[in-house]
Amino acid sequence: MNMLPTIRTGRGRSDSQVIVVENVSLRFGGLAALTNVSLDVREGEIYSIIGPNGAGKTSLLNCINGFYTPTSGRITLGGDEIARLSPATIARSGLSRTFQNLALFKALSTIDNLLLGRNLKMRTNFLQAAVFLGPTKREEVKHRAAVEEIVHFLQLEAVRDEPVGQLPYGTQKRIEFGRALASEPKIILLDEPMAGMTQREKMEMCDFIRSANEMLNVTFVLIEHDIGVIMGLSDRIAVLDRGLRIAEGTPREIAADPAVISAYLGVEH
Amino acid sequence: MFYRTARRLPDSYSAQLSIIGRNEDRIIAALTLLAVLTLPQFASPYFLKALLIPFLILSIAAIGLNLLMGYAGQPSLGSGAFMAVGAYTAYKLATNVPEIPIVVDFAIAGVMAAGVGIVFGLPSLRMRAFYLAIATLAIQFFIEWLFSKVAWFWNDHPSGVVSIPQFSVFGIPIDTPQKEFYLIGIIVALMTILALNLTRSHIGRQWMAVRDNETAARLMGISVRRAKLSAFAISSFYCGVAGALWAFVYLKTLGITSYSIDVSFKIMFMIVIGGVGTIGGSFIGTAFVLLVPIFLSTVASALSLPISTGSIASMEQMIFGLLIVYFVIVEPQGIVRIVRNFHQKLVSWPLNVGR
């Protein structure tokens, strides 16, 4: 990981689509969480999904990462159909995510949480682990070094060995982001990465997201409620309302879109 | 100075992975080991036979349960049953296939218990916490029933309690408390190191991940099923070996009553009191559960109170129970936490950095 600042234009953004969601519907009994939602995320971009509460944003992320299976429709990741694969399989093909309400391993230290992000890369077997010396130790040292770079990148040095459950909320959010980064994914889904943060913490988080995007060329799909943050951070935005995708475009286009304005502010009667 | 951290922080990742980090602690550990090794030379045979040997054997079972309950988060009340499976397997092997070396019998006993553990671990894929603990009670009752009804398991002997044949290890007959102590000591040392290694590797980390958050664990690519069943297998392996040693080395007889539900509960008390999720806590808890009643009865008889022996016995039970309640309230993380806090104080002295 190269820690030197690079210029924003050096970003490897291209027009190739990494995630394509096509006519995805998701129903829970009579409730339609998503109805014929289509969108595409391009390689290297920061793509935001916004919308009022209950619009289906998290449901959509859950469909993409495999927690939910869409009732109908297709989702492809780098061209491969993934709508019916398990979360672990999808994670293996380079997609990781964070959660709205944090899903950290509370009793474990920051380092252990980050190391678990690299779990898929650990290959030694039970017997080797029982012996420890040799392959398992080499593996532990190697991954520890890699995780230490994330500790440095996200400025988590001070809480390296603390059990994460007792840390401040903003720090826990950062650790969860770090755990998602640790698996060296191509795409990260962030579910409200800045919810409940102070203004300063939000700024730092934006910096981390942008740096990871520029230096590591990670594609981001994020859900966020802070419109100021969204407008400044995103390359493109999709707007969901009551399970429907009502708009998609650049921040400037979205801000001017009448459908979006009516969804957020209501319509004049 | 003792326990200073200045200029002595680990300077490589592999140094951080060592089991004992500080030189002072290494010296203490080495001295303890030396003391334990020379102990049989001057300790009385009673001390060895009645205290140390059962302590060491039950420590193995406590480590086993701690791996399952403390690390993988799957509570089990079947430890006694897994011990019984190990004991009867070793007995059948030792009596019917005497060509197999006894140490191999013990290992096979562990493997057999591991197999049973995997089968009875299956409910853990669907149940959690208390419900799982209740489900594991079924193992306990089933195994107790099996080993009290099917006489094949104790070679159709008319009485349900059979005596264990004399055995030797590598040609050395294990016939004195000293030899028994060394045999058990080596086995305990080996199994402790294996447990420490598993818990500081990615295997232990996967168990803890499943314990803390199954959904997130699944997302990290951990197979929750494999993690749970492997924890059941390893834990039962430890219990199986402990059960075989319990019969072969400590009791010298084999009967299902030695592996009743009481034993399962006792082992659970040990790890709760000692410290759930720590290997060291397994030893501390075992020592507490075994030694405190003996200590209490020694005190009671030394005081020679004018009370009937019956009420003294029940008072011991009550005091023991109170002590358990006290420790669980004062230090829910177990006695091992008190030790660690003390250690932390030594390191941070003269500052008072409490955690």
XYZ file of C-alpha atoms in Angstrom:
624
model
C 0.000 0.000 0.000
C 1.509 3.285 -1.059
C 0.853 5.951 1.551
C 2.013 8.946 -0.475
C -0.754 11.291 -1.561
C -1.549 11.058 -5.221
C -3.346 13.473 -7.436
C -7.026 12.801 -7.891
C -6.838 12.679 -11.668
C -4.547 9.663 -11.448
C -7.546 7.514 -10.545
C -8.148 4.424 -12.649
C -11.782 5.162 -13.383
C -13.115 3.546 -16.505
C -16.432 2.917 -18.110
C -16.392 -0.825 -17.524
C -19.260 -1.891 -15.305
C -18.357 -3.915 -12.221
C -21.814 -4.320 -10.703
C -24.910 -4.452 -12.834
C -28.303 -4.705 -11.164
C -31.035 -5.509 -13.662
C -34.739 -5.352 -12.854
C -34.243 -6.628 -9.334
C -37.377 -7.089 -7.250
C -37.456 -8.268 -3.659
C -40.662 -9.193 -1.878
C -41.254 -10.252 1.712
C -44.726 -11.756 1.503
C -46.969 -8.911 0.410
C -44.377 -6.230 1.035
C -42.385 -5.085 -1.965
C -39.001 -3.925 -0.693
C -37.586 -3.419 -4.194
C -39.432 -3.190 -7.483
C -37.604 -3.539 -10.811
C -34.511 -1.704 -9.648
C -31.742 -1.349 -12.231
C -28.430 0.351 -11.834
C -24.797 -0.117 -12.789
C -21.631 0.700 -10.922
C -18.519 1.455 -12.941
C -15.017 0.442 -12.054
C -13.214 2.860 -9.720
C -16.131 5.139 -8.955
C -17.792 6.180 -5.729
C -21.446 5.366 -6.216
C -23.995 6.475 -3.650
C -27.485 5.258 -2.970
C -29.753 7.712 -1.216
C -33.403 7.831 -0.351
C -35.846 8.294 2.526
C -36.111 5.757 5.337
C -37.562 2.453 4.194
C -36.723 3.148 0.553
C -34.953 -0.229 0.204
C -31.337 0.939 0.238
C -30.052 -1.637 2.703
C -32.194 -4.344 1.081
C -30.443 -3.572 -2.188
C -26.984 -3.909 -0.579
C -28.129 -7.168 1.010
C -29.134 -8.454 -2.408
C -25.793 -7.472 -3.922
C -23.706 -9.127 -1.216
C -25.862 -12.250 -1.059
C -27.704 -11.956 2.252
C -30.979 -11.746 0.341
C -31.870 -13.542 -2.847
C -33.902 -11.270 -5.122
C -37.381 -12.491 -5.990
C -36.615 -11.703 -9.613
C -33.956 -9.957 -11.666
C -30.242 -10.335 -12.277
C -27.155 -9.054 -10.468
C -23.744 -9.469 -12.043
C -20.340 -8.843 -10.545
C -17.644 -8.353 -13.165
C -19.903 -10.108 -15.658
C -20.718 -13.138 -13.484
C -24.248 -13.745 -12.219
C -24.197 -13.588 -8.405
C -27.846 -13.158 -7.398
C -28.089 -16.700 -6.040
C -24.637 -17.134 -4.513
C -23.839 -17.177 -0.789
C -22.321 -14.120 0.918
C -19.046 -16.013 1.454
C -18.756 -16.912 -2.235
C -19.423 -13.335 -3.248
C -16.891 -12.113 -0.669
C -14.360 -14.466 -2.212
C -14.758 -12.810 -5.594
C -13.635 -9.470 -4.191
C -16.617 -7.751 -2.604
C -16.724 -6.752 1.040
C -19.058 -4.590 3.082
C -19.813 -2.836 6.355
C -23.074 -2.626 8.250
C -25.389 0.120 9.382
C -25.344 -1.070 12.990
C -21.785 -2.409 13.076
C -21.020 -6.110 12.904
C -17.650 -6.252 14.603
C -16.309 -9.061 16.764
C -16.738 -7.144 19.988
C -14.568 -9.121 22.363
C -11.643 -9.230 19.935
C -8.953 -6.603 19.518
C -8.691 -4.236 16.566
C -5.854 -6.311 15.173
C -7.845 -9.544 15.428
C -10.835 -7.922 13.753
C -8.654 -6.744 10.893
C -6.943 -10.127 10.663
C -10.357 -11.762 10.345
C -10.870 -9.535 7.319
C -8.005 -11.477 5.769
C -9.375 -14.809 6.888
C -9.972 -15.996 3.333
C -6.258 -15.630 2.612
C -5.186 -17.924 5.444
C -4.542 -21.360 4.111
C -2.827 -23.470 6.772
C -4.787 -26.416 8.092
C -5.729 -27.623 11.552
C -2.619 -29.713 12.162
C -0.320 -26.938 11.044
C -2.171 -24.544 13.334
C -1.802 -26.952 16.263
C 1.949 -27.122 15.657
C 2.013 -23.361 14.991
C 5.767 -23.073 14.377
C 6.556 -23.073 10.677
C 3.845 -22.383 8.104
C 1.182 -21.031 10.474
C 3.571 -18.661 12.202
C 4.941 -17.403 8.892
C 1.383 -16.852 7.708
C 0.427 -14.983 10.893
C 3.469 -12.705 10.615
C 2.815 -12.023 6.949
C -0.818 -11.065 7.467
C -0.011 -9.135 10.612
C 2.338 -6.974 8.550
C -0.383 -6.387 5.953
C -2.950 -5.512 8.618
C -0.482 -3.144 10.258
C -0.549 -1.054 7.078
C -4.291 -0.632 7.483
C -3.782 0.312 11.135
C -1.391 2.988 9.925
C -3.636 4.109 7.077
C -6.714 4.492 9.311
C -4.702 5.827 12.266
C -5.770 3.041 14.585
C -2.398 2.629 16.330
C -3.678 3.726 19.734
C -6.447 1.132 19.835
C -4.519 -1.682 18.205
C -4.883 -4.137 21.076
C -8.114 -2.881 22.638
C -11.264 -5.012 22.534
C -13.326 -3.147 19.965
C -16.630 -3.410 21.832
C -15.524 -0.746 24.302
C -14.262 1.783 21.765
C -16.129 4.946 20.697
C -18.697 4.491 17.961
C -16.772 6.474 15.364
C -13.655 4.399 15.975
C -15.647 1.204 15.627
C -16.982 2.430 12.284
C -13.413 3.049 11.180
C -12.350 -0.425 12.298
C -15.197 -1.983 10.375
C -14.099 -0.049 7.323
C -10.591 -1.339 7.953
C -11.837 -4.907 8.172
C -13.562 -4.484 4.814
C -10.325 -3.090 3.343
C -8.220 -5.874 4.841
C -9.486 -8.479 2.408
C -8.065 -6.357 -0.435
C -11.418 -6.191 -2.202
C -12.191 -4.666 -5.569
C -15.531 -3.324 -4.319
C -16.680 -2.218 -0.874
C -20.312 -1.664 0.076
C -20.615 0.847 2.912
C -23.930 1.014 4.736
C -24.111 4.443 6.387
C -20.388 4.717 7.140
C -20.833 8.132 8.754
C -24.040 7.674 10.724
C -23.737 9.019 14.254
C -20.353 10.619 13.659
C -19.228 14.101 14.538
C -18.488 16.528 11.729
C -14.775 16.001 12.200
C -15.077 12.230 12.148
C -17.154 12.474 8.981
C -14.444 14.525 7.328
C -11.808 11.982 8.275
C -13.981 9.134 7.032
C -14.472 10.932 3.691
C -10.713 11.242 3.425
C -10.225 7.546 4.113
C -12.830 6.551 1.539
C -11.351 8.873 -1.051
C -7.785 7.721 -0.364
C -8.732 4.074 -0.625
C -10.584 4.867 -3.818
C -7.674 6.731 -5.376
C -4.669 4.834 -4.130
C -6.015 1.313 -3.985
C -8.502 1.761 -6.811
C -11.367 0.357 -4.765
C -14.858 0.884 -6.132
C -17.337 2.076 -3.484
C -21.083 1.715 -3.223
C -22.341 3.627 -0.232
C -25.542 4.515 1.513
C -25.524 7.794 3.373
C -28.027 10.292 4.702
C -25.795 13.362 4.963
C -26.536 15.029 1.648
C -23.581 17.399 1.973
C -21.203 14.462 2.257
C -22.905 12.616 -0.594
C -22.728 15.525 -2.994
C -19.042 16.108 -2.346
C -17.931 12.487 -2.327
C -19.892 10.703 -5.016
C -19.210 10.341 -8.709
C -22.754 9.197 -9.330
C -25.863 8.833 -7.216
C -28.939 6.630 -7.388
C -32.115 7.653 -5.587
C -34.515 5.045 -4.225
C -37.992 5.758 -2.975
C -40.430 3.077 -1.791
C -38.495 0.344 -3.554
C -38.281 2.165 -6.867
C -35.194 3.716 -8.417
C -36.464 7.168 -9.211
C -33.241 8.770 -10.465
C -29.614 8.108 -11.296
C -26.913 10.580 -12.288
C -24.124 12.904 -11.229
C -24.597 14.918 -8.014
C -25.450 18.000 -10.079
C -28.128 16.162 -12.069
C -29.610 14.603 -8.930
C -29.826 17.940 -7.139
C -31.869 19.324 -9.997
C -34.093 16.295 -10.539
C -37.767 17.085 -9.842
C -38.589 13.489 -8.849
C -35.870 13.573 -6.206
C -37.001 16.917 -4.883
C -40.575 15.696 -4.570
C -39.460 12.472 -2.836
C -37.451 14.408 -0.279
C -39.538 17.514 0.169
C -42.960 16.365 -0.930
C -45.020 17.689 -3.802
C -47.035 20.826 -3.911
C -50.740 20.071 -3.790
C 13.530 -2.765 36.841
C 10.956 -5.472 36.883
C 8.114 -5.333 34.395
C 9.117 -2.066 32.721
C 7.980 -1.700 29.145
C 10.310 1.155 28.225
C 12.800 0.153 25.525
C 11.537 -3.379 25.719
C 8.622 -3.392 23.346
C 8.576 -6.291 20.904
C 10.410 -5.349 17.724
C 9.029 -7.986 15.395
C 5.655 -9.522 14.719
C 6.953 -12.984 15.490
C 8.107 -11.741 18.905
C 4.564 -10.544 19.555
C 3.219 -13.972 18.783
C 5.143 -15.682 21.585
C 3.031 -17.241 24.308
C 4.877 -15.515 27.153
C 5.916 -12.030 26.206
C 8.003 -10.713 29.090
C 11.333 -12.029 30.277
C 10.196 -11.806 33.904
C 7.230 -14.027 33.137
C 9.463 -16.439 31.284
C 11.645 -16.764 34.365
C 8.593 -17.312 36.564
C 7.276 -19.914 34.139
C 10.637 -21.691 34.016
C 10.890 -21.742 37.818
C 7.327 -23.051 38.101
C 8.097 -25.774 35.613
C 11.235 -26.720 37.525
C 9.293 -26.816 40.788
C 6.619 -29.002 39.234
C 9.215 -31.349 37.777
C 10.972 -31.836 41.110
C 7.737 -31.956 43.082
C 7.332 -35.769 43.073
C 10.733 -36.113 44.752
C 9.545 -34.602 48.017
C 5.742 -34.418 47.811
C 3.877 -37.155 49.667
C 2.223 -39.873 47.575
C -1.113 -38.748 49.025
C -0.564 -35.216 47.737
C 0.287 -36.553 44.301
C -2.475 -39.130 44.086
C -5.315 -37.265 45.715
C -4.616 -33.726 44.571
C -2.165 -33.181 41.744
C -3.142 -36.041 39.479
C -6.905 -35.350 39.525
C -6.108 -31.644 39.154
C -4.044 -32.241 36.031
C -6.530 -34.666 34.491
C -9.530 -32.418 35.049
C -7.524 -29.472 33.698
C -7.458 -31.262 30.349
C -11.240 -31.562 30.380
C -11.562 -27.926 31.464
C -9.340 -26.788 28.580
C -11.520 -28.881 26.297
C -14.736 -27.248 27.446
C -13.086 -23.841 27.387
C -12.158 -24.264 23.725
C -15.787 -25.045 22.956
C -17.600 -22.704 25.310
C -15.058 -19.950 25.870
C -13.595 -19.658 22.390
C -16.311 -20.945 20.068
C -19.178 -19.776 22.291
C -21.048 -23.083 22.321
C -22.030 -24.048 25.877
C -22.087 -27.748 26.576
C -23.194 -29.866 29.491
C -21.925 -33.034 27.860
C -18.310 -32.995 29.060
C -18.932 -35.929 31.399
C -20.410 -37.935 28.542
C -17.437 -37.268 26.273
C -15.123 -38.296 29.099
C -17.095 -41.536 29.434
C -16.786 -42.232 25.706
C -13.020 -41.800 25.997
C -12.776 -43.971 29.090
C -14.817 -46.872 27.688
C -13.007 -46.719 24.349
C -9.630 -46.930 26.078
C -10.911 -49.758 28.296
C -12.211 -51.819 25.376
C -8.961 -51.316 23.482
C -6.715 -52.075 26.455
C -8.566 -55.280 27.330
C -9.335 -56.633 23.863
C -6.388 -55.414 21.794
C -3.517 -55.337 24.293
C -0.977 -55.148 21.426
C -1.757 -51.454 20.926
C 0.431 -49.252 23.146
C -1.631 -47.618 25.870
C -0.706 -44.088 24.790
C -2.185 -44.842 21.378
C -5.293 -46.139 23.175
C -5.633 -42.785 24.900
C -5.303 -40.995 21.575
C -7.900 -43.260 19.956
C -10.147 -42.624 22.973
C -9.868 -38.928 22.206
C -10.601 -39.459 18.517
C -13.644 -41.587 19.339
C -14.946 -38.895 21.687
C -14.292 -36.329 18.941
C -16.442 -38.369 16.549
C -19.272 -38.543 19.073
C -18.748 -34.824 19.715
C -19.244 -33.984 16.047
C -22.500 -35.975 15.907
C -23.861 -34.392 19.068
C -22.554 -31.007 18.008
C -24.998 -30.955 15.107
C -27.763 -29.270 17.176
C -25.398 -26.298 17.587
C -26.008 -25.490 13.920
C -29.613 -24.684 14.789
C -29.613 -23.751 18.461
C -27.895 -21.189 20.596
C -26.879 -20.460 24.175
C -29.210 -21.968 26.780
C -31.144 -24.003 24.249
C -27.941 -25.600 23.054
C -26.860 -26.304 26.625
C -30.157 -28.126 27.162
C -29.659 -30.071 23.937
C -26.223 -31.191 25.097
C -27.854 -32.536 28.253
C -29.380 -35.135 25.957
C -25.890 -36.457 25.170
C -25.138 -36.716 28.840
C -28.277 -38.751 29.581
C -28.002 -40.865 26.468
C -24.382 -41.811 27.140
C -25.078 -42.524 30.805
C -27.928 -44.788 29.767
C -25.848 -46.495 27.064
C -22.914 -47.273 29.324
C -25.123 -48.533 32.131
C -27.296 -50.790 29.969
C -25.036 -52.348 27.343
C -22.701 -54.748 29.143
C -20.543 -55.190 26.045
C -18.830 -51.938 26.909
C -17.398 -53.371 30.107
C -16.782 -56.858 28.679
C -19.963 -58.330 30.200
C -18.559 -58.230 33.684
C -21.263 -59.052 36.262
C -20.720 -55.829 38.179
C -21.070 -52.522 36.341
C -17.799 -51.255 37.785
C -14.696 -52.944 36.399
C -11.076 -52.634 37.431
C -8.499 -51.301 35.047
C -5.602 -53.555 34.051
C -2.058 -52.517 34.963
C -0.310 -50.861 32.052
C 3.126 -49.690 31.008
C 4.265 -46.905 28.748
C 7.264 -47.623 26.500
C 8.039 -50.647 28.695
C 7.946 -48.678 31.934
C 5.197 -49.970 34.223
C 3.175 -47.041 35.581
C 2.806 -48.283 39.135
C 3.893 -45.478 41.466
C 2.294 -42.050 41.988
C 5.570 -40.479 40.779
C 5.430 -42.245 37.441
C 1.745 -41.511 37.096
C 2.458 -37.853 37.761
C 5.147 -37.636 35.096
C 2.984 -39.427 32.531
C 0.052 -37.111 33.154
C 2.352 -34.088 33.303
C 3.746 -34.773 29.842
C 0.273 -35.296 28.384
C -1.055 -32.108 30.003
C 1.935 -30.089 28.800
C 1.490 -31.321 25.235
C -2.230 -30.713 25.167
C -1.859 -27.267 26.713
C 0.623 -26.239 24.054
C -1.644 -27.557 21.305
C -4.581 -25.615 22.748
C -2.516 -22.426 22.998
C -1.375 -22.854 19.417
C -4.873 -23.393 18.099
C -6.176 -20.366 19.957
C -3.462 -17.998 18.746
C -3.808 -19.129 15.129
C -6.524 -18.332 12.625
C -8.440 -21.421 13.797
C -8.973 -19.911 17.245
C -9.745 -16.562 15.683
C -12.438 -18.167 13.552
C -13.973 -19.770 16.637
C -14.044 -16.432 18.427
C -15.507 -14.737 15.358
C -18.354 -17.255 15.306
C -18.861 -16.661 19.023
C -19.018 -12.874 18.664
C -21.026 -12.463 15.467
C -22.120 -15.330 13.244
C -23.365 -13.143 10.406
C -20.120 -11.209 10.154
C -18.136 -14.436 10.498
C -19.968 -15.883 7.519
C -19.132 -12.751 5.553
C -15.437 -13.179 6.364
C -15.682 -16.475 4.509
C -15.750 -18.540 7.673
C -17.831 -21.687 7.434
C -19.827 -21.403 10.653
C -20.740 -25.074 10.463
C -17.110 -26.152 10.178
C -16.037 -23.835 12.969
C -18.694 -25.113 15.366
C -18.237 -28.780 14.568
C -14.451 -28.529 14.714
C -14.739 -26.876 18.122
C -16.984 -29.723 19.263
C -14.507 -32.254 17.899
C -11.419 -30.731 19.502
C -13.216 -30.119 22.776
C -14.507 -33.687 22.897
C -11.051 -34.967 22.040
C -9.706 -33.239 25.151
C -12.566 -34.549 27.275
C -12.121 -38.059 25.863
C -8.437 -38.153 26.738
C -9.194 -36.749 30.181
C -11.886 -39.395 30.704
C -9.531 -42.227 29.754
C -6.835 -40.905 32.094
C -9.422 -40.439 34.851
C -10.200 -44.159 34.744
C -6.737 -45.511 33.958
C -4.542 -43.345 36.146
C -6.686 -41.818 38.858
C -9.546 -44.169 39.730
C -8.125 -47.476 38.418
C -11.721 -48.549 38.025
C -14.319 -47.782 35.418
C -17.983 -47.171 36.107
C -20.446 -44.796 34.526
C -21.190 -43.078 37.856
C -17.779 -41.387 37.659
C -18.939 -39.548 34.531
C -22.319 -38.316 35.666
C -23.974 -34.962 35.065
C -22.227 -33.732 38.238
C -18.904 -33.990 36.429
C -20.243 -31.984 33.490
C -21.455 -29.258 35.820
C -18.214 -29.276 37.783
C -16.183 -28.743 34.621
C -18.453 -25.903 33.602
C -17.998 -24.305 37.059
C -14.245 -24.629 36.636
C -14.076 -22.580 33.486
C -16.649 -20.023 34.626
C -14.751 -19.424 37.843
C -11.303 -19.618 36.280
C -12.014 -17.535 33.219
C -14.041 -18.276 30.116
C -11.989 -17.946 26.958
C -8.547 -18.344 28.487
C -6.390 -21.438 28.703
C -4.795 -20.297 31.964
C -8.242 -19.830 33.474
C -8.964 -23.525 32.939
C -6.125 -24.415 35.298
C -7.012 -21.784 37.879
C -10.670 -22.816 37.894
C -9.836 -26.499 38.197
C -7.570 -25.775 41.131
C -10.296 -23.697 42.767
C -13.058 -26.265 42.367
C -10.845 -29.129 43.542
C -8.820 -27.463 46.258
C -11.299 -25.202 48.021
C -13.507 -28.058 49.313
C -10.419 -29.887 50.555
C -9.119 -26.722 52.164
C -12.492 -26.081 53.793
C -12.709 -29.573 55.241
C -9.132 -29.300 56.541
C -10.002 -26.027 58.242
C -13.209 -27.507 59.643
C -11.435 -30.511 61.122
C -8.591 -28.336 62.439
C -11.061 -26.124 64.267
C -12.657 -29.272 65.757
C -15.992 -27.513 66.162
C -18.576 -29.184 68.331
C -20.882 -29.797 65.389
C -21.833 -33.059 63.750
C -19.778 -34.087 60.726
C -22.938 -33.995 58.629
C -23.573 -30.326 59.214
C -19.891 -29.518 58.712
C -20.092 -31.203 55.334
C -23.134 -29.188 54.322
C -21.552 -25.979 55.643
C -18.542 -26.642 53.444
C -20.888 -26.923 50.498
C -22.550 -23.645 51.418
C -19.275 -21.775 51.813
C -18.060 -23.198 48.542
C -21.254 -22.043 46.871
C -20.918 -18.573 48.374
C -17.343 -18.327 47.138
C -18.481 -19.185 43.633
C -21.181 -16.496 43.783
C -18.646 -14.016 45.172
C -16.132 -14.603 42.398
C -18.721 -14.535 39.670
C -20.052 -11.177 40.931
C -16.707 -9.550 41.719
C -14.943 -10.808 38.638
C -17.336 -12.076 35.972
C -14.381 -12.704 33.697
C -12.941 -15.183 36.159
C -10.056 -15.368 38.562
C -7.651 -15.120 35.638
C -8.749 -11.482 35.267
C -7.621 -10.742 38.830
C -4.225 -12.210 37.972
C -4.042 -10.139 34.797
C -5.070 -6.953 36.561
C -2.317 -7.504 39.086
C 0.102 -8.062 36.253
C -1.090 -4.857 34.589
C -0.522 -2.963 37.821
C 3.043 -4.247 38.003
C 3.686 -3.060 34.468
C 2.155 0.390 34.893
C 3.472 1.094 38.408
C 3.790 3.838 39.757
C 0.985 5.037 37.531
C -2.419 3.631 38.241
C -3.600 2.531 34.847
C -6.607 0.437 35.606
C -8.457 -1.509 33.002
